[in-house]
GROMACS .gro file of C-alpha atoms in nm:
model
  458
    1MET     CA    1  -3.585  -9.984  -0.781
    2ALA     CA    2  -3.570  -9.602  -0.766
    3PRO     CA    3  -3.868  -9.420  -0.914
    4THR     CA    4  -3.823  -9.269  -1.259
    5GLN     CA    5  -3.700  -8.911  -1.249
    6LYS     CA    6  -3.918  -8.659  -1.430
    7ALA     CA    7  -3.846  -8.317  -1.579
    8LEU     CA    8  -4.067  -8.046  -1.725
    9LEU     CA    9  -3.888  -7.863  -2.008
   10LEU     CA   10  -4.037  -7.524  -2.093
   11GLY     CA   11  -3.946  -7.392  -2.436
   12ALA     CA   12  -3.852  -7.522  -2.781
   13GLY     CA   13  -3.597  -7.269  -2.899
   14PHE     CA   14  -3.262  -7.305  -3.076
   15VAL     CA   15  -3.077  -7.463  -2.783
   16THR     CA   16  -3.333  -7.693  -2.617
   17ARG     CA   17  -3.282  -8.017  -2.813
   18PRO     CA   18  -2.944  -8.115  -2.658
   19THR     CA   19  -3.085  -8.067  -2.309
   20CYS     CA   20  -3.386  -8.280  -2.391
   21GLN     CA   21  -3.174  -8.552  -2.553
   22ILE     CA   22  -2.929  -8.578  -2.263
   23LEU     CA   23  -3.212  -8.625  -2.015
   24SER     CA   24  -3.409  -8.861  -2.238
   25ASP     CA   25  -3.102  -9.078  -2.305
   26ALA     CA   26  -3.042  -9.094  -1.928
   27GLY     CA   27  -3.385  -9.248  -1.877
   28ILE     CA   28  -3.541  -8.931  -1.739
   29GLU     CA   29  -3.900  -8.874  -1.846
   30VAL     CA   30  -3.916  -8.529  -2.009
   31THR     CA   31  -4.240  -8.342  -2.066
   32VAL     CA   32  -4.175  -8.086  -2.340
   33ALA     CA   33  -4.406  -7.786  -2.304
   34CYS     CA   34  -4.463  -7.492  -2.536
   35ARG     CA   35  -4.761  -7.271  -2.614
   36SER     CA   36  -4.772  -7.447  -2.951
   37LEU     CA   37  -4.821  -7.824  -2.942
   38ASP     CA   38  -4.663  -7.845  -3.288
   39HIS     CA   39  -4.342  -7.689  -3.154
   40SER     CA   40  -4.339  -7.932  -2.862
   41LYS     CA   41  -4.390  -8.229  -3.096
   42LYS     CA   42  -4.105  -8.117  -3.319
   43LEU     CA   43  -3.864  -8.094  -3.026
   44ALA     CA   44  -3.969  -8.430  -2.880
   45GLU     CA   45  -3.962  -8.613  -3.214
   46GLY     CA   46  -3.734  -8.916  -3.208
   47LEU     CA   47  -3.659  -8.897  -2.836
   48LYS     CA   48  -3.784  -9.209  -2.657
   49ASN     CA   49  -3.862  -9.050  -2.319
   50ALA     CA   50  -3.991  -8.711  -2.436
   51HIS     CA   51  -4.361  -8.628  -2.429
   52PRO     CA   52  -4.499  -8.312  -2.592
   53ILE     CA   53  -4.777  -8.095  -2.447
   54ALA     CA   54  -4.916  -7.747  -2.501
   55LEU     CA   55  -4.883  -7.515  -2.200
   56ASP     CA   56  -4.927  -7.145  -2.136
   57VAL     CA   57  -4.704  -7.051  -1.841
   58THR     CA   58  -4.916  -6.742  -1.771
   59ASP     CA   59  -5.199  -6.978  -1.673
   60SER     CA   60  -5.089  -7.047  -1.315
   61THR     CA   61  -5.338  -7.330  -1.258
   62SER     CA   62  -5.220  -7.523  -1.565
   63LEU     CA   63  -4.855  -7.448  -1.487
   64ASP     CA   64  -4.885  -7.569  -1.127
   65LYS     CA   65  -5.057  -7.887  -1.244
   66GLU     CA   66  -4.767  -7.977  -1.477
   67VAL     CA   67  -4.494  -7.867  -1.234
   68ALA     CA   68  -4.647  -8.091  -0.966
   69LYS     CA   69  -4.599  -8.399  -1.186
   70ASN     CA   70  -4.222  -8.351  -1.212
   71ASP     CA   71  -3.908  -8.336  -1.000
   72VAL     CA   72  -3.748  -8.039  -1.175
   73VAL     CA   73  -3.855  -7.759  -1.410
   74ILE     CA   74  -3.617  -7.643  -1.684
   75SER     CA   75  -3.708  -7.290  -1.789
   76LEU     CA   76  -3.566  -7.216  -2.136
   77ILE     CA   77  -3.831  -6.957  -2.218
   78PRO     CA   78  -3.765  -6.577  -2.214
   79TYR     CA   79  -3.614  -6.465  -1.884
   80THR     CA   80  -3.912  -6.242  -1.808
   81PHE     CA   81  -4.112  -6.558  -1.729
   82HIS     CA   82  -3.857  -6.718  -1.493
   83ALA     CA   83  -3.999  -6.558  -1.179
   84THR     CA   84  -4.344  -6.691  -1.271
   85VAL     CA   85  -4.198  -7.040  -1.313
   86ILE     CA   86  -4.006  -7.019  -0.984
   87LYS     CA   87  -4.320  -6.912  -0.798
   88SER     CA   88  -4.497  -7.222  -0.928
   89ALA     CA   89  -4.198  -7.437  -0.827
   90ILE     CA   90  -4.211  -7.287  -0.478
   91ARG     CA   91  -4.579  -7.373  -0.447
   92GLU     CA   92  -4.516  -7.730  -0.561
   93LYS     CA   93  -4.172  -7.766  -0.395
   94LYS     CA   94  -3.988  -7.860  -0.715
   95HIS     CA   95  -3.636  -7.770  -0.833
   96VAL     CA   96  -3.567  -7.525  -1.118
   97VAL     CA   97  -3.282  -7.489  -1.371
   98THR     CA   98  -3.234  -7.196  -1.610
   99THR     CA   99  -2.951  -7.078  -1.835
  100SER     CA  100  -3.032  -6.711  -1.774
  101TYR     CA  101  -2.872  -6.448  -1.554
  102VAL     CA  102  -3.018  -6.425  -1.206
  103SER     CA  103  -3.253  -6.126  -1.228
  104PRO     CA  104  -3.367  -5.896  -0.945
  105ALA     CA  105  -3.716  -6.051  -0.977
  106MET     CA  106  -3.564  -6.395  -0.919
  107LEU     CA  107  -3.353  -6.278  -0.624
  108GLU     CA  108  -3.665  -6.140  -0.456
  109LEU     CA  109  -3.785  -6.501  -0.430
  110GLU     CA  110  -3.472  -6.630  -0.253
  111LYS     CA  111  -3.631  -6.642   0.093
  112GLU     CA  112  -3.932  -6.835  -0.038
  113VAL     CA  113  -3.708  -7.069  -0.239
  114LYS     CA  114  -3.509  -7.155   0.073
  115GLU     CA  115  -3.825  -7.199   0.281
  116ALA     CA  116  -3.956  -7.442   0.017
  117GLY     CA  117  -3.626  -7.633   0.037
  118ILE     CA  118  -3.569  -7.625  -0.338
  119THR     CA  119  -3.267  -7.564  -0.560
  120CYS     CA  120  -3.290  -7.300  -0.831
  121MET     CA  121  -2.978  -7.336  -1.047
  122ASN     CA  122  -2.916  -7.058  -1.302
  123GLU     CA  123  -2.656  -6.920  -1.544
  124ILE     CA  124  -2.551  -7.264  -1.668
  125GLY     CA  125  -2.524  -7.231  -2.045
  126LEU     CA  126  -2.237  -7.078  -2.243
  127ASP     CA  127  -2.231  -6.711  -2.147
  128PRO     CA  128  -2.333  -6.713  -1.870
  129GLY     CA  129  -2.222  -7.062  -1.778
  130ILE     CA  130  -1.902  -7.210  -1.918
  131ASP     CA  131  -1.743  -6.866  -1.888
  132HIS     CA  132  -1.810  -6.868  -1.512
  133LEU     CA  133  -1.663  -7.215  -1.466
  134TYR     CA  134  -1.319  -7.137  -1.602
  135ALA     CA  135  -1.303  -6.784  -1.465
  136VAL     CA  136  -1.365  -6.915  -1.114
  137LYS     CA  137  -1.120  -7.203  -1.167
  138MET     CA  138  -0.838  -6.974  -1.279
  139ILE     CA  139  -0.903  -6.719  -1.006
  140ASP     CA  140  -0.924  -6.987  -0.737
  141GLU     CA  141  -0.594  -7.140  -0.848
  142VAL     CA  142  -0.421  -6.801  -0.843
  143HIS     CA  143  -0.557  -6.709  -0.501
  144LYS     CA  144  -0.451  -7.045  -0.353
  145LYS     CA  145  -0.094  -6.959  -0.460
  146LYS     CA  146  -0.123  -6.614  -0.296
  147GLY     CA  147  -0.139  -6.440  -0.633
  148LYS     CA  148  -0.357  -6.142  -0.728
  149ILE     CA  149  -0.576  -6.082  -1.030
  150THR     CA  150  -0.495  -5.729  -1.143
  151SER     CA  151  -0.700  -5.742  -1.464
  152PHE     CA  152  -0.981  -5.971  -1.581
  153LEU     CA  153  -1.128  -5.966  -1.933
  154SER     CA  154  -1.383  -6.215  -2.065
  155TYR     CA  155  -1.525  -6.203  -2.418
  156CYS     CA  156  -1.762  -6.435  -2.602
  157GLY     CA  157  -1.896  -6.441  -2.956
  158GLY     CA  158  -2.162  -6.667  -3.106
  159LEU     CA  159  -2.100  -6.619  -3.479
  160PRO     CA  160  -2.131  -6.783  -3.817
  161ALA     CA  161  -1.819  -6.976  -3.915
  162PRO     CA  162  -1.587  -6.743  -4.111
  163GLU     CA  163  -1.679  -6.905  -4.443
  164ASN     CA  164  -2.049  -6.843  -4.372
  165SER     CA  165  -2.018  -6.480  -4.255
  166ASP     CA  166  -2.133  -6.363  -4.597
  167ASN     CA  167  -2.362  -6.068  -4.525
  168PRO     CA  168  -2.296  -5.703  -4.433
  169LEU     CA  169  -2.340  -5.772  -4.061
  170GLY     CA  170  -2.121  -6.083  -4.063
  171TYR     CA  171  -2.382  -6.242  -3.840
  172LYS     CA  172  -2.654  -6.508  -3.843
  173PHE     CA  173  -2.897  -6.606  -3.570
  174SER     CA  174  -2.808  -6.905  -3.354
  175TRP     CA  175  -3.042  -6.793  -3.074
  176SER     CA  176  -3.337  -6.557  -3.025
  177SER     CA  177  -3.325  -6.286  -3.292
  178ARG     CA  178  -3.516  -6.043  -3.071
  179GLY     CA  179  -3.280  -6.116  -2.784
  180VAL     CA  180  -2.984  -6.035  -3.009
  181LEU     CA  181  -3.132  -5.699  -3.109
  182LEU     CA  182  -3.236  -5.606  -2.755
  183ALA     CA  183  -2.885  -5.677  -2.625
  184LEU     CA  184  -2.751  -5.417  -2.869
  185ARG     CA  185  -2.930  -5.144  -2.669
  186ASN     CA  186  -2.798  -5.240  -2.326
  187ALA     CA  187  -2.602  -4.991  -2.121
  188ALA     CA  188  -2.265  -5.111  -1.992
  189ARG     CA  189  -2.060  -5.059  -1.676
  190PHE     CA  190  -1.709  -5.182  -1.609
  191TYR     CA  191  -1.384  -5.102  -1.432
  192LYS     CA  192  -1.084  -4.988  -1.637
  193ASP     CA  193  -0.754  -4.914  -1.466
  194GLY     CA  194  -0.928  -4.859  -1.135
  195LYS     CA  195  -1.193  -4.623  -1.270
  196LEU     CA  196  -1.565  -4.689  -1.318
  197VAL     CA  197  -1.671  -4.649  -1.682
  198GLU     CA  198  -2.040  -4.619  -1.774
  199VAL     CA  199  -2.172  -4.638  -2.131
  200GLU     CA  200  -2.528  -4.549  -2.227
  201GLY     CA  201  -2.712  -4.793  -2.453
  202PRO     CA  202  -2.720  -4.567  -2.763
  203ASP     CA  203  -2.340  -4.528  -2.738
  204LEU     CA  204  -2.256  -4.896  -2.689
  205MET     CA  205  -2.145  -4.961  -3.047
  206ASP     CA  206  -1.910  -4.661  -3.034
  207THR     CA  207  -1.701  -4.844  -2.774
  208ALA     CA  208  -1.619  -5.136  -3.007
  209LYS     CA  209  -1.248  -5.193  -3.054
  210PRO     CA  210  -1.031  -5.453  -3.233
  211PHE     CA  211  -0.976  -5.756  -3.010
  212ASP     CA  212  -0.641  -5.934  -3.012
  213SER     CA  213  -0.727  -6.293  -2.924
  214GLY     CA  214  -0.376  -6.418  -2.988
  215TYR     CA  215  -0.514  -6.625  -3.277
  216LYS     CA  216  -0.407  -6.450  -3.597
  217GLY     CA  217  -0.666  -6.624  -3.812
  218TYR     CA  218  -0.951  -6.438  -3.644
  219SER     CA  219  -1.037  -6.069  -3.665
  220PHE     CA  220  -1.287  -5.960  -3.401
  221LEU     CA  221  -1.434  -5.643  -3.261
  222ALA     CA  222  -1.521  -5.634  -2.891
  223TYR     CA  223  -1.762  -5.423  -2.690
  224PRO     CA  224  -1.867  -5.441  -2.322
  225ASN     CA  225  -2.166  -5.646  -2.213
  226ARG     CA  226  -2.404  -5.520  -1.942
  227ASP     CA  227  -2.277  -5.458  -1.589
  228SER     CA  228  -1.930  -5.606  -1.530
  229THR     CA  229  -1.879  -5.425  -1.201
  230THR     CA  230  -2.060  -5.692  -0.998
  231TYR     CA  231  -1.795  -5.949  -1.091
  232LYS     CA  232  -1.543  -5.808  -0.849
  233GLU     CA  233  -1.765  -5.949  -0.578
  234ARG     CA  234  -1.909  -6.248  -0.766
  235TYR     CA  235  -1.563  -6.373  -0.865
  236GLN     CA  236  -1.404  -6.254  -0.539
  237ILE     CA  237  -1.140  -6.037  -0.708
  238PRO     CA  238  -1.158  -5.706  -0.516
  239GLU     CA  239  -0.793  -5.647  -0.609
  240ALA     CA  240  -0.869  -5.624  -0.984
  241GLU     CA  241  -0.836  -5.276  -1.132
  242THR     CA  242  -0.984  -5.378  -1.468
  243VAL     CA  243  -1.291  -5.601  -1.495
  244ILE     CA  244  -1.466  -5.623  -1.832
  245ARG     CA  245  -1.701  -5.888  -1.973
  246GLY     CA  246  -1.790  -5.833  -2.336
  247THR     CA  247  -1.916  -5.952  -2.674
  248LEU     CA  248  -1.724  -6.040  -2.991
  249ARG     CA  249  -1.840  -5.971  -3.345
  250TYR     CA  250  -1.679  -5.964  -3.688
  251GLN     CA  251  -1.566  -5.645  -3.858
  252GLY     CA  252  -1.853  -5.434  -3.994
  253PHE     CA  253  -2.118  -5.542  -3.743
  254THR     CA  254  -2.090  -5.258  -3.495
  255GLU     CA  255  -2.078  -4.973  -3.745
  256LEU     CA  256  -2.393  -5.092  -3.920
  257VAL     CA  257  -2.576  -5.152  -3.591
  258LYS     CA  258  -2.476  -4.804  -3.471
  259VAL     CA  259  -2.652  -4.653  -3.773
  260LEU     CA  260  -2.963  -4.865  -3.707
  261VAL     CA  261  -2.964  -4.732  -3.351
  262ASP     CA  262  -2.917  -4.372  -3.460
  263ILE     CA  263  -3.196  -4.381  -3.719
  264GLY     CA  264  -3.444  -4.535  -3.474
  265PHE     CA  265  -3.472  -4.893  -3.600
  266LEU     CA  266  -3.404  -5.052  -3.260
  267SER     CA  267  -3.683  -4.853  -3.096
  268GLU     CA  268  -3.990  -5.021  -2.946
  269GLU     CA  269  -4.199  -4.707  -2.992
  270LYS     CA  270  -4.535  -4.799  -3.143
  271PHE     CA  271  -4.640  -4.657  -3.481
  272ASP     CA  272  -4.974  -4.716  -3.647
  273PHE     CA  273  -4.811  -4.732  -3.991
  274LEU     CA  274  -4.611  -5.036  -3.876
  275ASN     CA  275  -4.934  -5.228  -3.833
  276GLU     CA  276  -4.988  -5.242  -4.209
  277PRO     CA  277  -4.786  -5.427  -4.479
  278ILE     CA  278  -4.655  -5.111  -4.646
  279PRO     CA  279  -4.339  -5.109  -4.864
  280TRP     CA  280  -4.014  -5.092  -4.670
  281LYS     CA  281  -3.912  -4.766  -4.835
  282GLU     CA  282  -4.231  -4.601  -4.706
  283ALA     CA  283  -4.175  -4.738  -4.356
  284THR     CA  284  -3.817  -4.609  -4.364
  285GLN     CA  285  -3.935  -4.270  -4.486
  286LYS     CA  286  -4.180  -4.238  -4.197
  287ILE     CA  287  -3.934  -4.356  -3.932
  288LEU     CA  288  -3.674  -4.108  -4.062
  289SER     CA  289  -3.930  -3.830  -4.128
  290ALA     CA  290  -3.769  -3.803  -4.473
  291THR     CA  291  -3.921  -3.584  -4.743
  292SER     CA  292  -3.996  -3.881  -4.971
  293SER     CA  293  -3.932  -4.251  -5.013
  294ALA     CA  294  -3.685  -4.193  -5.298
  295GLU     CA  295  -3.349  -4.351  -5.224
  296LYS     CA  296  -3.161  -4.020  -5.236
  297ASP     CA  297  -3.399  -3.868  -4.979
  298LEU     CA  298  -3.373  -4.172  -4.753
  299ALA     CA  299  -2.993  -4.154  -4.774
  300TRP     CA  300  -3.008  -3.783  -4.687
  301GLY     CA  301  -3.234  -3.860  -4.392
  302ILE     CA  302  -2.989  -4.122  -4.263
  303GLY     CA  303  -2.700  -3.879  -4.304
  304SER     CA  304  -2.889  -3.621  -4.097
  305LYS     CA  305  -2.905  -3.863  -3.802
  306HIS     CA  306  -2.560  -4.024  -3.824
  307ASP     CA  307  -2.217  -3.871  -3.884
  308PHE     CA  308  -2.025  -4.090  -4.126
  309GLN     CA  309  -1.645  -4.095  -4.105
  310ASP     CA  310  -1.607  -4.055  -4.480
  311ASN     CA  311  -1.780  -4.136  -4.809
  312THR     CA  312  -1.628  -4.484  -4.817
  313GLN     CA  313  -1.793  -4.573  -4.486
  314LYS     CA  314  -2.116  -4.404  -4.595
  315ASP     CA  315  -2.131  -4.610  -4.916
  316ARG     CA  316  -2.056  -4.929  -4.722
  317ILE     CA  317  -2.330  -4.862  -4.464
  318LEU     CA  318  -2.591  -4.763  -4.722
  319SER     CA  319  -2.509  -5.080  -4.916
  320GLY     CA  320  -2.573  -5.277  -4.598
  321LEU     CA  321  -2.906  -5.104  -4.536
  322LYS     CA  322  -3.006  -5.181  -4.894
  323TRP     CA  323  -2.923  -5.546  -4.835
  324ILE     CA  324  -3.154  -5.547  -4.534
  325GLY     CA  325  -3.419  -5.407  -4.765
  326LEU     CA  326  -3.488  -5.069  -4.604
  327PHE     CA  327  -3.502  -4.888  -4.942
  328SER     CA  328  -3.700  -5.155  -5.127
  329ASP     CA  329  -4.057  -5.197  -5.254
  330GLU     CA  330  -4.081  -5.522  -5.059
  331LYS     CA  331  -4.363  -5.519  -4.804
  332ILE     CA  332  -4.277  -5.517  -4.435
  333SER     CA  333  -4.395  -5.787  -4.198
  334PRO     CA  334  -4.579  -5.545  -3.967
  335ARG     CA  335  -4.502  -5.581  -3.597
  336GLY     CA  336  -4.617  -5.243  -3.461
  337ASN     CA  337  -4.274  -5.099  -3.380
  338PRO     CA  338  -3.939  -5.055  -3.563
  339LEU     CA  339  -3.743  -5.314  -3.362
  340ASP     CA  340  -3.982  -5.605  -3.412
  341THR     CA  341  -4.052  -5.512  -3.774
  342LEU     CA  342  -3.677  -5.506  -3.842
  343CYS     CA  343  -3.641  -5.831  -3.649
  344ALA     CA  344  -3.891  -6.003  -3.880
  345ALA     CA  345  -3.689  -5.892  -4.185
  346LEU     CA  346  -3.356  -6.001  -4.040
  347GLU     CA  347  -3.493  -6.340  -3.939
  348GLU     CA  348  -3.563  -6.410  -4.306
  349LYS     CA  349  -3.225  -6.292  -4.429
  350MET     CA  350  -2.991  -6.409  -4.153
  351GLN     CA  351  -3.072  -6.773  -4.092
  352PHE     CA  352  -2.815  -7.047  -4.138
  353GLU     CA  353  -2.858  -7.226  -4.469
  354LYS     CA  354  -2.839  -7.603  -4.503
  355GLY     CA  355  -2.480  -7.719  -4.465
  356GLU     CA  356  -2.363  -7.400  -4.294
  357ARG     CA  357  -2.215  -7.401  -3.947
  358ASP     CA  358  -2.187  -7.163  -3.657
  359PHE     CA  359  -1.885  -7.080  -3.447
  360VAL     CA  360  -1.832  -6.989  -3.082
  361PHE     CA  361  -1.521  -6.816  -2.953
  362LEU     CA  362  -1.488  -6.761  -2.579
  363GLN     CA  363  -1.179  -6.627  -2.410
  364ALA     CA  364  -1.083  -6.497  -2.068
  365ARG     CA  365  -0.754  -6.328  -1.991
  366ALA     CA  366  -0.614  -6.245  -1.652
  367ASP     CA  367  -0.313  -6.035  -1.559
  368ILE     CA  368  -0.148  -6.218  -1.271
  369TYR     CA  369  -0.268  -6.024  -1.601
  370ASN     CA  370  -0.675  -6.158  -1.951
  371LYS     CA  371  -1.015  -6.522  -2.451
  372LEU     CA  372  -1.474  -6.728  -2.472
  373GLN     CA  373  -1.173  -6.576  -2.414
  374HIS     CA  374  -1.087  -6.503  -2.055
  375ARG     CA  375  -0.775  -6.299  -2.005
  376PHE     CA  376  -0.625  -6.288  -1.659
  377GLY     CA  377  -0.365  -6.036  -1.536
  378ILE     CA  378  -0.192  -6.198  -1.243
  379GLU     CA  379   0.052  -6.064  -0.987
  380TRP     CA  380   0.226  -6.328  -0.779
  381ALA     CA  381   0.331  -6.297  -0.418
  382ASP     CA  382   0.696  -6.245  -0.516
  383GLY     CA  383   0.604  -5.943  -0.731
  384THR     CA  384   0.634  -6.115  -1.070
  385LYS     CA  385   0.356  -6.074  -1.323
  386GLU     CA  386   0.196  -6.315  -1.567
  387THR     CA  387  -0.082  -6.320  -1.823
  388LYS     CA  388  -0.298  -6.630  -1.863
  389THR     CA  389  -0.577  -6.706  -2.106
  390SER     CA  390  -0.853  -6.961  -2.110
  391THR     CA  391  -1.002  -7.019  -2.456
  392LEU     CA  392  -1.285  -7.216  -2.611
  393CYS     CA  393  -1.321  -7.240  -2.990
  394GLU     CA  394  -1.610  -7.456  -3.113
  395TYR     CA  395  -1.762  -7.510  -3.459
  396GLY     CA  396  -2.112  -7.640  -3.514
  397ASP     CA  397  -2.183  -7.967  -3.692
  398PRO     CA  398  -2.407  -7.910  -3.997
  399LYS     CA  399  -2.530  -8.270  -3.955
  400GLY     CA  400  -2.578  -8.240  -3.580
  401TYR     CA  401  -2.595  -7.966  -3.322
  402SER     CA  402  -2.487  -7.608  -3.372
  403ALA     CA  403  -2.202  -7.490  -3.152
  404MET     CA  404  -2.442  -7.261  -2.966
  405ALA     CA  405  -2.696  -7.538  -2.908
  406LYS     CA  406  -2.426  -7.772  -2.777
  407LEU     CA  407  -2.258  -7.517  -2.553
  408VAL     CA  408  -2.585  -7.396  -2.398
  409GLY     CA  409  -2.794  -7.713  -2.407
  410VAL     CA  410  -2.535  -7.963  -2.284
  411PRO     CA  411  -2.430  -7.767  -1.971
  412CYS     CA  412  -2.797  -7.716  -1.893
  413GLY     CA  413  -2.875  -8.087  -1.930
  414VAL     CA  414  -2.572  -8.183  -1.721
  415ALA     CA  415  -2.677  -7.941  -1.447
  416VAL     CA  416  -3.033  -8.081  -1.445
  417LYS     CA  417  -2.897  -8.433  -1.393
  418MET     CA  418  -2.671  -8.310  -1.112
  419VAL     CA  419  -2.964  -8.136  -0.941
  420LEU     CA  420  -3.175  -8.451  -0.968
  421ASP     CA  421  -2.890  -8.663  -0.832
  422GLY     CA  422  -2.824  -8.425  -0.542
  423LYS     CA  423  -2.478  -8.324  -0.670
  424ILE     CA  424  -2.597  -7.963  -0.698
  425LYS     CA  425  -2.815  -7.861  -0.410
  426GLY     CA  426  -2.927  -7.552  -0.228
  427PRO     CA  427  -3.166  -7.459  -0.111
  428GLY     CA  428  -3.156  -7.117  -0.274
  429ILE     CA  429  -3.099  -6.920  -0.593
  430LEU     CA  430  -2.766  -7.053  -0.725
  431ALA     CA  431  -2.520  -6.973  -1.004
  432PRO     CA  432  -2.186  -7.144  -1.081
  433VAL     CA  433  -1.962  -6.872  -0.938
  434THR     CA  434  -1.810  -7.064  -0.647
  435PRO     CA  435  -1.544  -7.339  -0.657
  436GLU     CA  436  -1.786  -7.579  -0.487
  437LEU     CA  437  -2.017  -7.563  -0.789
  438THR     CA  438  -1.770  -7.503  -1.071
  439TYR     CA  439  -1.522  -7.789  -1.027
  440PRO     CA  440  -1.781  -8.071  -1.039
  441LEU     CA  441  -1.944  -7.910  -1.345
  442ILE     CA  442  -1.608  -7.881  -1.522
  443GLU     CA  443  -1.544  -8.251  -1.465
  444GLU     CA  444  -1.887  -8.351  -1.597
  445LEU     CA  445  -1.858  -8.131  -1.907
  446ARG     CA  446  -1.523  -8.285  -1.997
  447LYS     CA  447  -1.715  -8.608  -2.058
  448TRP     CA  448  -1.901  -8.419  -2.332
  449ASP     CA  449  -1.580  -8.280  -2.485
  450ILE     CA  450  -1.649  -7.930  -2.354
  451GLU     CA  451  -1.334  -7.778  -2.207
  452MET     CA  452  -1.146  -7.449  -2.227
  453THR     CA  453  -0.772  -7.445  -2.310
  454GLU     CA  454  -0.555  -7.262  -2.061
  455LYS     CA  455  -0.225  -7.097  -2.161
  456THR     CA  456   0.035  -6.863  -2.017
  457VAL     CA  457   0.091  -6.598  -2.285
  458ALA     CA  458   0.317  -6.347  -2.109
   0.00000   0.00000   0.00000
């Protein structure tokens, strides 16, 4: 009889439960580790093969001790700790799985990973993850038929279901609130009609444009996400003149976020006054350098830092800022800087209520010519052109898993099983951007009712 497989799961965030359940149900012994034992116990509750512990990953001795007991480490903690986890796995010669992008710090460890003979599988959640699988599939199929991808667009939105998008931002947190806010400051790079376009972080929200998904029931705005230029090489589409990967949000989100950026609320600059539970209106006054905390002076201060299109937009934005509480007598939850102090306020106001559900829309489109959504612009060998889309639309189950938890946690759990079973193997730092990795993962995820719908739209 084969020995019992063992996994160390680091983290207890929004998306970890499906991963833990898949492995536990498969008879894999899962050690659930968080800094807080209470958090570990909550995640492991009701799962027959899950065992909670407290663990600080910055304590290398304790980390190595736990890694050594297992066959694979699943790192679902903030990406800044992944390199630390991989170094421990190298020392103990254990495999690693993450859902995060491969970072430069992780790539620096590639030689050591290969020398240790271990597999480090990454980018296997939703975005990145499922988006890769169907992008590579579509591109591979086109190339095998001697076609060319002239344009590739891929957009993903993790959102509240339309009926639950009832706040000025049209958004609620289905993953790390701080991660959401930090992503709003990222610079972006992409190719558009053969030209390199670069967008600085403070200007990101200005690039948002209406997104035609082909589904008339949805109204999205889209803006670029990070550096899309690397995907010419990663997806092996050097012929593509347009390559953009981006984010979807509902109407109203980007204009309100742009004001928060302009007035300094997404800054990590430290302020002594944000270490005390002062009223929000006083904190806003100090961040704006306004003359007083009276609402009219705060509104004037905001207007001095952001150019509103007209009074209608101004009234709408100020109403949204009031909803957040920036003009109120309510005390802040002090976090030392504007971003984290704002984050604490939004976490209270933008959680899903009981019975509410989230919604994920992913689409890629290619022009052979480009939903997810992937959208592909395709040019065939005979000179004809075609546009194909690959779309995923998923709603959360209020009595079960959220859409985000399912679409991140299930692919991760499936990948862990495949690593343990030798169906995904390195050695090296891997991501699902080659046909050899993507096709087997697609087949496994179909068993979990996770599949993108492909259409020819033009």
